[in-house]
Coordinates of N, CA and C in Angstrom, one line a residue:
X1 N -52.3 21.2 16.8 CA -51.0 20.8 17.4 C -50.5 19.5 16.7
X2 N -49.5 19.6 16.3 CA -48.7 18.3 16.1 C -48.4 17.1 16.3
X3 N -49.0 16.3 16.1 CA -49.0 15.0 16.7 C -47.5 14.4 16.9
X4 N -46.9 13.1 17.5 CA -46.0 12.6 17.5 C -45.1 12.1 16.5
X5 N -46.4 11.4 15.9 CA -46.1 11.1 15.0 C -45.4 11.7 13.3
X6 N -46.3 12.4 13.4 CA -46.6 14.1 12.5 C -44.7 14.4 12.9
X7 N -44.6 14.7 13.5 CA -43.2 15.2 14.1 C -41.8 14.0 14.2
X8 N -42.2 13.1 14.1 CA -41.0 11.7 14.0 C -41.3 11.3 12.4
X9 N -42.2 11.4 11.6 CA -42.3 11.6 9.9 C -41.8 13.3 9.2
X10 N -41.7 14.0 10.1 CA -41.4 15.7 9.5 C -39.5 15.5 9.9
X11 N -39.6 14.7 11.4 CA -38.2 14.4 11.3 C -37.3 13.7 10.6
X12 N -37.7 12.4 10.1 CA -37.2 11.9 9.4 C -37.1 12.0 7.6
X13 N -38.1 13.1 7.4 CA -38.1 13.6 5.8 C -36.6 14.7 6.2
X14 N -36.4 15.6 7.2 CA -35.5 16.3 7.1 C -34.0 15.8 7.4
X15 N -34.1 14.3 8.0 CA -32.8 13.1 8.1 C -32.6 13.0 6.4
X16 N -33.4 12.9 5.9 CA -33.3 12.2 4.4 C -33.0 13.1 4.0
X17 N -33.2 13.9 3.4 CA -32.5 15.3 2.3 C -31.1 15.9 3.4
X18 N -31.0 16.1 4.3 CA -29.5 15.9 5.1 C -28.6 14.7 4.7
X19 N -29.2 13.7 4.4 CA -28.6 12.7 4.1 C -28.5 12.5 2.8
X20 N -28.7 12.8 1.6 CA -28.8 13.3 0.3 C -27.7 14.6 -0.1
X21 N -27.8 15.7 0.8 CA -27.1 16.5 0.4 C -25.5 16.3 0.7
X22 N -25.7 15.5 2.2 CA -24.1 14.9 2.7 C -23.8 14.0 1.3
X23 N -24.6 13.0 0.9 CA -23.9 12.1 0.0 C -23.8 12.4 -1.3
X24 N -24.0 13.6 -1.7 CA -24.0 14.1 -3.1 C -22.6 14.9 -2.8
X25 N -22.4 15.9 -1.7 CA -21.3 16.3 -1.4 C -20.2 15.3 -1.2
X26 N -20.3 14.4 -0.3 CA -19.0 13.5 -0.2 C -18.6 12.5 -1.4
X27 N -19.6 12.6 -2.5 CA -19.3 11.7 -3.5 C -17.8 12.5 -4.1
X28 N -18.7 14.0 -4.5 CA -17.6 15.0 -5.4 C -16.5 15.7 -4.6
X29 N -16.7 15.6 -3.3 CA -15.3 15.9 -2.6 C -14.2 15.0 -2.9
X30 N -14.4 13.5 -2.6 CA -14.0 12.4 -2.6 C -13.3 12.4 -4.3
X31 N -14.0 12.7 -5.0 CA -13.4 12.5 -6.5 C -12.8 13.5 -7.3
X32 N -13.5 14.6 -7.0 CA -12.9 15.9 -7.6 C -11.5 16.9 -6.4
X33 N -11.9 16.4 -5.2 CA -11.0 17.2 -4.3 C -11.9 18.2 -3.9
X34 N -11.3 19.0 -2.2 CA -12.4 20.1 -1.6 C -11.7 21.4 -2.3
X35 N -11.0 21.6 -2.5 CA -10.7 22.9 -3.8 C -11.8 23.0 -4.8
X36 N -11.6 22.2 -5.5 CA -12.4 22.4 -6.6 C -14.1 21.5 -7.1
X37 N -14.7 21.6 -5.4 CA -16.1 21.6 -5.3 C -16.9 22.7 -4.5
X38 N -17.5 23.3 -5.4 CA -18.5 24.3 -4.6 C -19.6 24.0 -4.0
X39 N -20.3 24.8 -2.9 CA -21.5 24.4 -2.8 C -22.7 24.4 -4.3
X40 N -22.4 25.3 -4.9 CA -23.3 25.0 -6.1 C -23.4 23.5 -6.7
X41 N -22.1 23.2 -6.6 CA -21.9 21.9 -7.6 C -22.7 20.7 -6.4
X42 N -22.7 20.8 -5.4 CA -23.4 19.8 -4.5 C -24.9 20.2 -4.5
X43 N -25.3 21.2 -4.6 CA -26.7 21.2 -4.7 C -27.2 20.8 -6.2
X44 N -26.3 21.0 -7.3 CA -26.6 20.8 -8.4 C -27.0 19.1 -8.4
X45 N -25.8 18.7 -7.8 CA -25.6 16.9 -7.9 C -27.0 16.1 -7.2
X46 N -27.4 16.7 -6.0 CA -28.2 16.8 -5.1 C -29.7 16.8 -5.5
X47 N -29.8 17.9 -7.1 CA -31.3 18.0 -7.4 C -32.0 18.7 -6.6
X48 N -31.0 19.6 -5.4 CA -31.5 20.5 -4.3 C -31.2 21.7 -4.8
X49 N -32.0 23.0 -4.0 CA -31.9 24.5 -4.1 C -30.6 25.1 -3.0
X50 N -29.4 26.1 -3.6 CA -28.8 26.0 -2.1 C -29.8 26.9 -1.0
X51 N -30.8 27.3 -0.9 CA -31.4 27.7 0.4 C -31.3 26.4 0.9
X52 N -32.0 25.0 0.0 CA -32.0 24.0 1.2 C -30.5 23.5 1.8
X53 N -29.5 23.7 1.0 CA -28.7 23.5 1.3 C -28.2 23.8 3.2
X54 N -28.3 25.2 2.9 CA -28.2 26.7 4.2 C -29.0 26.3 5.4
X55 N -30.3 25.0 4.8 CA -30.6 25.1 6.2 C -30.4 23.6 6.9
X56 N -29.5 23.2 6.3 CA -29.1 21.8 6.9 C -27.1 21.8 7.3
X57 N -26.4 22.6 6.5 CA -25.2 22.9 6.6 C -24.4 24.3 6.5
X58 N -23.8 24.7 7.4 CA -23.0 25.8 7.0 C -22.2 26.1 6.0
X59 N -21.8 25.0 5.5 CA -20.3 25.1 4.1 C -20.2 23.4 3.9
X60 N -19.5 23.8 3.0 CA -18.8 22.3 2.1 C -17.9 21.2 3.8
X61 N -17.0 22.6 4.1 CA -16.7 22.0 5.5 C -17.5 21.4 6.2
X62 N -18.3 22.3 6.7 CA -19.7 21.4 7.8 C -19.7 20.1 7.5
X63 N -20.0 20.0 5.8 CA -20.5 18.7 5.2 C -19.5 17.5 6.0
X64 N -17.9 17.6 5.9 CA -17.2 16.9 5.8 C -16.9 16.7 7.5
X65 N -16.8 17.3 8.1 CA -16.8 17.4 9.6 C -17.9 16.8 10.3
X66 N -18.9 17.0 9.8 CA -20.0 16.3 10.7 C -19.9 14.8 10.5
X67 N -20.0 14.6 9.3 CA -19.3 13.3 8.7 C -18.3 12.4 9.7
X68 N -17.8 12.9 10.1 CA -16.4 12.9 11.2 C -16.9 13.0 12.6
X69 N -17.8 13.5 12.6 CA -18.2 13.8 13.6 C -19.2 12.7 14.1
X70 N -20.2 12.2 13.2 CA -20.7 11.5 13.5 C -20.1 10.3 13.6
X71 N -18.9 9.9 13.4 CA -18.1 8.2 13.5 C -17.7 8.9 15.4
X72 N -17.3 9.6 15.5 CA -16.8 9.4 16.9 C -18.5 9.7 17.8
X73 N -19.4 10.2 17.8 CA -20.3 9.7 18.5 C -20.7 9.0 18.3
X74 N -20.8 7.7 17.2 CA -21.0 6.4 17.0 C -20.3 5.8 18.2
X75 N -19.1 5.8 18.2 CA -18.2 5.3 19.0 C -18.6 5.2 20.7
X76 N -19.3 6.7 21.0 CA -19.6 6.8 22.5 C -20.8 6.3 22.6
X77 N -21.7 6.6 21.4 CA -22.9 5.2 22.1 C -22.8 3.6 22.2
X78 N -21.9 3.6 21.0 CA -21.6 1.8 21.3 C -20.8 1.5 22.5
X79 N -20.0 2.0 23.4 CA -19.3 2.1 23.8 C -20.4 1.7 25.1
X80 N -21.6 2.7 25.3 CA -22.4 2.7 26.4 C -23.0 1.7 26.5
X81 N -23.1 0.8 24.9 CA -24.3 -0.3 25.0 C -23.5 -1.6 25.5
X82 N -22.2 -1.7 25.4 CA -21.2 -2.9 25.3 C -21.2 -3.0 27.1
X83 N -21.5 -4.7 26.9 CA -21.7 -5.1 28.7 C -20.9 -4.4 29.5
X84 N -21.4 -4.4 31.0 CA -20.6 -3.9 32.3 C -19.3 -4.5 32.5
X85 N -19.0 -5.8 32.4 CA -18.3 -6.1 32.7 C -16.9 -6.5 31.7
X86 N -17.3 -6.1 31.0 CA -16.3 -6.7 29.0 C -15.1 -5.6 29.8
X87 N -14.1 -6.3 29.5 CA -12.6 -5.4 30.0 C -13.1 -4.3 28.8
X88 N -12.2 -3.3 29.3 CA -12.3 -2.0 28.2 C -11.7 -2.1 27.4
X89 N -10.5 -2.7 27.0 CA -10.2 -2.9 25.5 C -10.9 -3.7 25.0
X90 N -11.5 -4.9 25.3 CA -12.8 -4.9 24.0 C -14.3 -4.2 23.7
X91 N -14.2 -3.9 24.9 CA -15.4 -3.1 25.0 C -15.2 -1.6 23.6
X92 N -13.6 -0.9 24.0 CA -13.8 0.0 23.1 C -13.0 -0.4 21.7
X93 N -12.5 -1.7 21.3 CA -12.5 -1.9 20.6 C -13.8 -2.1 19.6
X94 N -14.9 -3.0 20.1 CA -16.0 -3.2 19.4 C -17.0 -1.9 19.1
X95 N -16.6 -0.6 19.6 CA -17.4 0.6 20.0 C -16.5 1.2 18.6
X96 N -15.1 1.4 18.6 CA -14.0 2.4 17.6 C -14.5 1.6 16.2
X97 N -14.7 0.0 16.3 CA -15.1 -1.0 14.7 C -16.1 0.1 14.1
X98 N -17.7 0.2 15.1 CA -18.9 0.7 14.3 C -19.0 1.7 13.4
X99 N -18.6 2.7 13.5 CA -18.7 3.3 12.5 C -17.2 3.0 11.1
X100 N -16.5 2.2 11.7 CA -15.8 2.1 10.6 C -16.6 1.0 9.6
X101 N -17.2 0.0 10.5 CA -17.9 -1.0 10.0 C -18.9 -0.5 9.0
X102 N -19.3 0.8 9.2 CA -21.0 1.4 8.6 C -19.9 2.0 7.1
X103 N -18.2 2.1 7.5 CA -18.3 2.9 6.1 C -17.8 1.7 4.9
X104 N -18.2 0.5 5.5 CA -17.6 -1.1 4.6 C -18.9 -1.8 3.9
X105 N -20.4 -1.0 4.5 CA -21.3 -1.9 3.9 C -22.0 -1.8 2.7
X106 N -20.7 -1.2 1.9 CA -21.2 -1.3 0.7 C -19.6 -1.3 -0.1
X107 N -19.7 -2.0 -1.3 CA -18.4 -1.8 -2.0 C -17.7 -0.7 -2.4
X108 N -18.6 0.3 -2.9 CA -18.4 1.8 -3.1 C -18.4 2.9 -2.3
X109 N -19.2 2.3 -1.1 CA -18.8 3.3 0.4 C -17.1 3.2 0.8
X110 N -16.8 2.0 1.0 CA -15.5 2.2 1.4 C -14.3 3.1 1.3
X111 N -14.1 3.1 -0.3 CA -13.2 3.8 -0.8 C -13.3 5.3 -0.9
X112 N -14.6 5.6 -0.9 CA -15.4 6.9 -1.3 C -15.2 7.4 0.4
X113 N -15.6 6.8 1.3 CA -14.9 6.7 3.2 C -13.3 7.4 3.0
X114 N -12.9 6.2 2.5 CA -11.3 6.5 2.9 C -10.9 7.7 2.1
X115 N -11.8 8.2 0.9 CA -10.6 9.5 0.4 C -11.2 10.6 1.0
X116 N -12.8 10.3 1.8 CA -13.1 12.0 2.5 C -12.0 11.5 3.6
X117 N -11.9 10.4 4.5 CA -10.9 10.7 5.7 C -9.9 11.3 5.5
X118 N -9.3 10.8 4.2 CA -7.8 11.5 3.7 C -7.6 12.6 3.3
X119 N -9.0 13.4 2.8 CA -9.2 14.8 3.0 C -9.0 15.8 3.9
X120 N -9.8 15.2 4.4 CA -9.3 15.5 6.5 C -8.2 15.7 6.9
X121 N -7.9 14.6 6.6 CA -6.5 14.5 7.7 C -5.1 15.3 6.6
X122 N -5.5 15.8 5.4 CA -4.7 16.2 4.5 C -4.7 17.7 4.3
X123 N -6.4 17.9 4.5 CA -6.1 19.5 4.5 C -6.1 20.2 5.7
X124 N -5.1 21.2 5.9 CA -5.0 21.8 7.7 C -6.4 22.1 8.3
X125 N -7.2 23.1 7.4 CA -8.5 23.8 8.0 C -9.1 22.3 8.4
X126 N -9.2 21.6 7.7 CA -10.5 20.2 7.9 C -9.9 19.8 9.1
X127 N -8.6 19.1 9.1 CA -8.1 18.7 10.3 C -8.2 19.7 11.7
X128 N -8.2 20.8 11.6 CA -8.4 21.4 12.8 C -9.8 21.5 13.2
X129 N -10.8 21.6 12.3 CA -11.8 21.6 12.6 C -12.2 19.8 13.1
X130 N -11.7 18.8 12.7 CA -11.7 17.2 13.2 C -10.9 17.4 14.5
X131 N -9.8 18.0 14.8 CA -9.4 17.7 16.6 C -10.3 18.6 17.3
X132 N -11.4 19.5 16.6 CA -11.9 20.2 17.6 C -13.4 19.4 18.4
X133 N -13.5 18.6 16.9 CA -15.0 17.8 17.1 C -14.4 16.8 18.3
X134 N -13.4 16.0 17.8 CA -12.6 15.2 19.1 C -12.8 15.7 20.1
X135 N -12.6 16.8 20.4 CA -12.7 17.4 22.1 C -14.5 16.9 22.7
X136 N -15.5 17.1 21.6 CA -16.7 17.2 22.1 C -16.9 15.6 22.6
X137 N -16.4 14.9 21.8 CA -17.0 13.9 22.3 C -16.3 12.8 23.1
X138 N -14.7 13.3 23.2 CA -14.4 12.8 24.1 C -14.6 13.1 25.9
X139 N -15.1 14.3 26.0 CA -15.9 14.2 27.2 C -16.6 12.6 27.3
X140 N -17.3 12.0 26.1 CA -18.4 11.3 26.3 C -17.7 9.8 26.4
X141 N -17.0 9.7 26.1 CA -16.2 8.7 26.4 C -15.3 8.4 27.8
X142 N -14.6 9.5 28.3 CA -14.4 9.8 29.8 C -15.5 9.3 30.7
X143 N -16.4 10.6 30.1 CA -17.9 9.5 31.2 C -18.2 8.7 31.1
X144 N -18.2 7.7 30.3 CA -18.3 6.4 30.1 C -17.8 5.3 31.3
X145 N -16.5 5.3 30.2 CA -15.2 4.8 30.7 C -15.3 4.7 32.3
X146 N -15.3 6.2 32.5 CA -15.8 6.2 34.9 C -16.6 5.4 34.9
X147 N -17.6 5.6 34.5 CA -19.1 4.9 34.8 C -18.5 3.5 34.7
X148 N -18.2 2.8 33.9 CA -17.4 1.3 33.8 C -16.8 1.0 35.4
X149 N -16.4 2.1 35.4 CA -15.3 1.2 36.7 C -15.3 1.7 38.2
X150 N -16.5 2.8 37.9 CA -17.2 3.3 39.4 C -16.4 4.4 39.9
X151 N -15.3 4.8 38.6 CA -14.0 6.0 39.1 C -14.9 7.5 38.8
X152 N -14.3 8.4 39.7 CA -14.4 10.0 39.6 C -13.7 10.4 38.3
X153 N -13.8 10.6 37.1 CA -13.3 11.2 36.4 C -12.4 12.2 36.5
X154 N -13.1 13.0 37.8 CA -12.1 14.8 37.7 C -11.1 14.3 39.0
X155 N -10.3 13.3 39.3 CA -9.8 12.7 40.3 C -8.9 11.7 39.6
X156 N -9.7 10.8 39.0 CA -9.2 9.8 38.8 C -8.5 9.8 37.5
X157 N -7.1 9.5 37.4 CA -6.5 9.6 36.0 C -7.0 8.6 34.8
X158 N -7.3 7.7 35.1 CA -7.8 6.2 34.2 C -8.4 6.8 32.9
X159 N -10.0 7.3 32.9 CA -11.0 7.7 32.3 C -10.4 8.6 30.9
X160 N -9.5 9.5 31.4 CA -9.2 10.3 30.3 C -7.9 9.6 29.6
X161 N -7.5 8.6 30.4 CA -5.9 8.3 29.6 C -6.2 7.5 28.5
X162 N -7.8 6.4 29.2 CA -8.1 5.5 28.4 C -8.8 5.9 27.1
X163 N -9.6 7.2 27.4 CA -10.4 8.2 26.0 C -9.2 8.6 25.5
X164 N -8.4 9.1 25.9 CA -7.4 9.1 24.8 C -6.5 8.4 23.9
X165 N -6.8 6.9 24.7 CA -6.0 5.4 24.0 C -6.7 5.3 22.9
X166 N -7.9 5.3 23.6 CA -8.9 5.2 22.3 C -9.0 5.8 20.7
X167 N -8.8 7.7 21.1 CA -8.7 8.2 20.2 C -7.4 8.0 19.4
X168 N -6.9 7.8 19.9 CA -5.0 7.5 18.9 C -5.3 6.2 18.3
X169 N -5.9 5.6 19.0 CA -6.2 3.9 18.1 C -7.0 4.2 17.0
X170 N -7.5 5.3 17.1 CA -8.7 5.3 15.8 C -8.2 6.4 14.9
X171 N -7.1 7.0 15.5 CA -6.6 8.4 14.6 C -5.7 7.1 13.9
X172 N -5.1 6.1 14.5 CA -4.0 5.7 13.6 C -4.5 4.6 12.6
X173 N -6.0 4.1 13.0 CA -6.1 3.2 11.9 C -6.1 3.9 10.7
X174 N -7.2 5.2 11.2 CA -7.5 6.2 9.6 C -6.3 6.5 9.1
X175 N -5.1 6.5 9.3 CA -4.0 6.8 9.0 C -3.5 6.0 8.4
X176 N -3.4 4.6 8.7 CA -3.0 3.5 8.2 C -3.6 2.7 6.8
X177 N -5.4 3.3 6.6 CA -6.2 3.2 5.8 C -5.2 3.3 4.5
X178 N -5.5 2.2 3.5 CA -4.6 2.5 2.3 C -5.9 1.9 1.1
X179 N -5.3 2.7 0.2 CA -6.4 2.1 -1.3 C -6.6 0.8 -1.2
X180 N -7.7 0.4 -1.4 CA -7.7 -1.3 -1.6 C -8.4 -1.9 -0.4
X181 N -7.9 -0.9 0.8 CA -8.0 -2.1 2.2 C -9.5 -2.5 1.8
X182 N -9.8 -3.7 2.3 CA -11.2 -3.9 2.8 C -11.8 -3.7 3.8
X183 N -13.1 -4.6 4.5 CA -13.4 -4.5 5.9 C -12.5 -5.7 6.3
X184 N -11.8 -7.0 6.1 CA -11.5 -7.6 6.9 C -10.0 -7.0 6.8
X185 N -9.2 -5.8 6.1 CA -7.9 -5.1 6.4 C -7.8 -4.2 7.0
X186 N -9.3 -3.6 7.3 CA -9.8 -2.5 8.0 C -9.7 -3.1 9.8
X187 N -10.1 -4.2 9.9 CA -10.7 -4.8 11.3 C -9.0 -5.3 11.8
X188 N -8.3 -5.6 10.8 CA -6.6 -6.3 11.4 C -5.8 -5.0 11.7
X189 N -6.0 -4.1 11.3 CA -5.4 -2.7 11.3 C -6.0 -2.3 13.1
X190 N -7.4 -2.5 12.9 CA -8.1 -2.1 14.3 C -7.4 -3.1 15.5
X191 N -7.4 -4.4 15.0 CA -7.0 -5.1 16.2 C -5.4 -5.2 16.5
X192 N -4.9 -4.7 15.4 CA -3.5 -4.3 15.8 C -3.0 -3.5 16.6
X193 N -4.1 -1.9 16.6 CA -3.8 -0.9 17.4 C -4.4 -1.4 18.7
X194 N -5.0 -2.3 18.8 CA -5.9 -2.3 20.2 C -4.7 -3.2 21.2
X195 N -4.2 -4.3 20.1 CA -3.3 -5.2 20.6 C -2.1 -4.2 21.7
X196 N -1.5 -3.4 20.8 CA -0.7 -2.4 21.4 C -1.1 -1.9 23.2
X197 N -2.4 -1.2 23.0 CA -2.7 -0.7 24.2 C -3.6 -1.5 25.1
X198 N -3.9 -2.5 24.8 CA -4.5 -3.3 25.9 C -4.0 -3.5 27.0
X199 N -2.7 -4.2 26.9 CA -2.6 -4.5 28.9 C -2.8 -3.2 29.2
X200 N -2.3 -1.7 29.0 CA -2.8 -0.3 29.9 C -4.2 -0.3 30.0
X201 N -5.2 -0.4 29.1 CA -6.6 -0.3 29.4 C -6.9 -1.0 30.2
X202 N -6.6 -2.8 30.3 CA -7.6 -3.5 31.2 C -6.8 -3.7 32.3
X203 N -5.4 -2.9 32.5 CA -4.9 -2.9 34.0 C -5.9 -2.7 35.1
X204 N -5.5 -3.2 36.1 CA -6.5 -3.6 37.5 C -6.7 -2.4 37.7
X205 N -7.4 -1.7 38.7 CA -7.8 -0.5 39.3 C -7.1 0.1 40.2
X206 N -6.4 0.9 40.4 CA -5.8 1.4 41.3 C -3.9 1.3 41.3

């Protein structure tokens, strides 16, 4: 049988070549465009076989989606960790920063960030497949958000108006994202949009 351990080291060898194959893929999306990158060319870049490819991703899409996918569940766990009492606009301000902050910690992440976002939000298929990931995890932010303030979600209007404040604050920074920005053009962009919808978030209850 398998030890624990045995199985949290098997797990994280299969985190790492997932995370290899994503960053070989997002490098040549990012530079060459999703047209004119195949999965060949990412397994090539990668030093991988595409079977391994197949068993970590469905397509070049998957690659780019999950990607995306993973900044908005960043979002709902920071979200959960940020004190009880922090009004909700900073609370989800500091929760929407994290994963933008993870794509700033390196000089060459940044920009290589901002052209898959603009991929996304540029080509129709990607984008529909990004408002679909939105749906999943905005559940998780609804639940949150109730849990904050002790409201029924399926009753109470608050929870979803505020998951939705949220998501437009973060659809509009990536939007706003321009060549050049940094992290501290990145964070005035964030606190701009938050500025906007705050009094509605930390309005009283009821």
């Amino acid at each position: 049988m398998r030890s624990r351990a045995d199985s949290s080291v098997a797990e994280r060898k299969r985190q790492l070549v997932a995370d290899e194959l994503r960053d070989a893929a997002l490098m040549l999306l990012a530079t060459r465009g999703f047209d004119a990158v195949t999965v060949d060319d990412i397994v090539t870049a990668a030093g991988m076989s595409r079977r391994t490819f197949n068993r970590y991703y469905a397509s070049k899409e998957d690659v780019v989606v999950r990607f995306l996918a993973d900044m908005g569940a960043d979002i709902v766990a920071a979200l959960a960790e940020r004190p009880a009492a922090e009004p909700p606009s900073i609370a989800l301000r500091h929760a929407v920063w994290v994963p933008l902050a993870a794509c700033t910690d390196h000089p060459d992440h940044i920009e290589r960030a901002r052209k898959v976002v603009r991929l996304v939000l540029d080509t129709p298929a990607l984008q529909a497949r990004w408002l679909e990931r939105q749906t999943q995890w905005r559940a998780g932010l609804i639940a949150e958000l109730a849990a904050r303030r002790g409201l029924d979600p399926d009753t109470d209007p608050y929870p979803r108006i505020a998951a939705g404040m949220a998501l437009v604050v973060f659809d509009t920074v990536l939007q706003q994202w321009q060549p050049g920005d940094d992290e501290q053009r990145l964070a005035e962009l964030t606190d701009q949009a938050f500025a906007v919808v705050a009094p509605a978030l930390d309005a009283p209850a009821g």
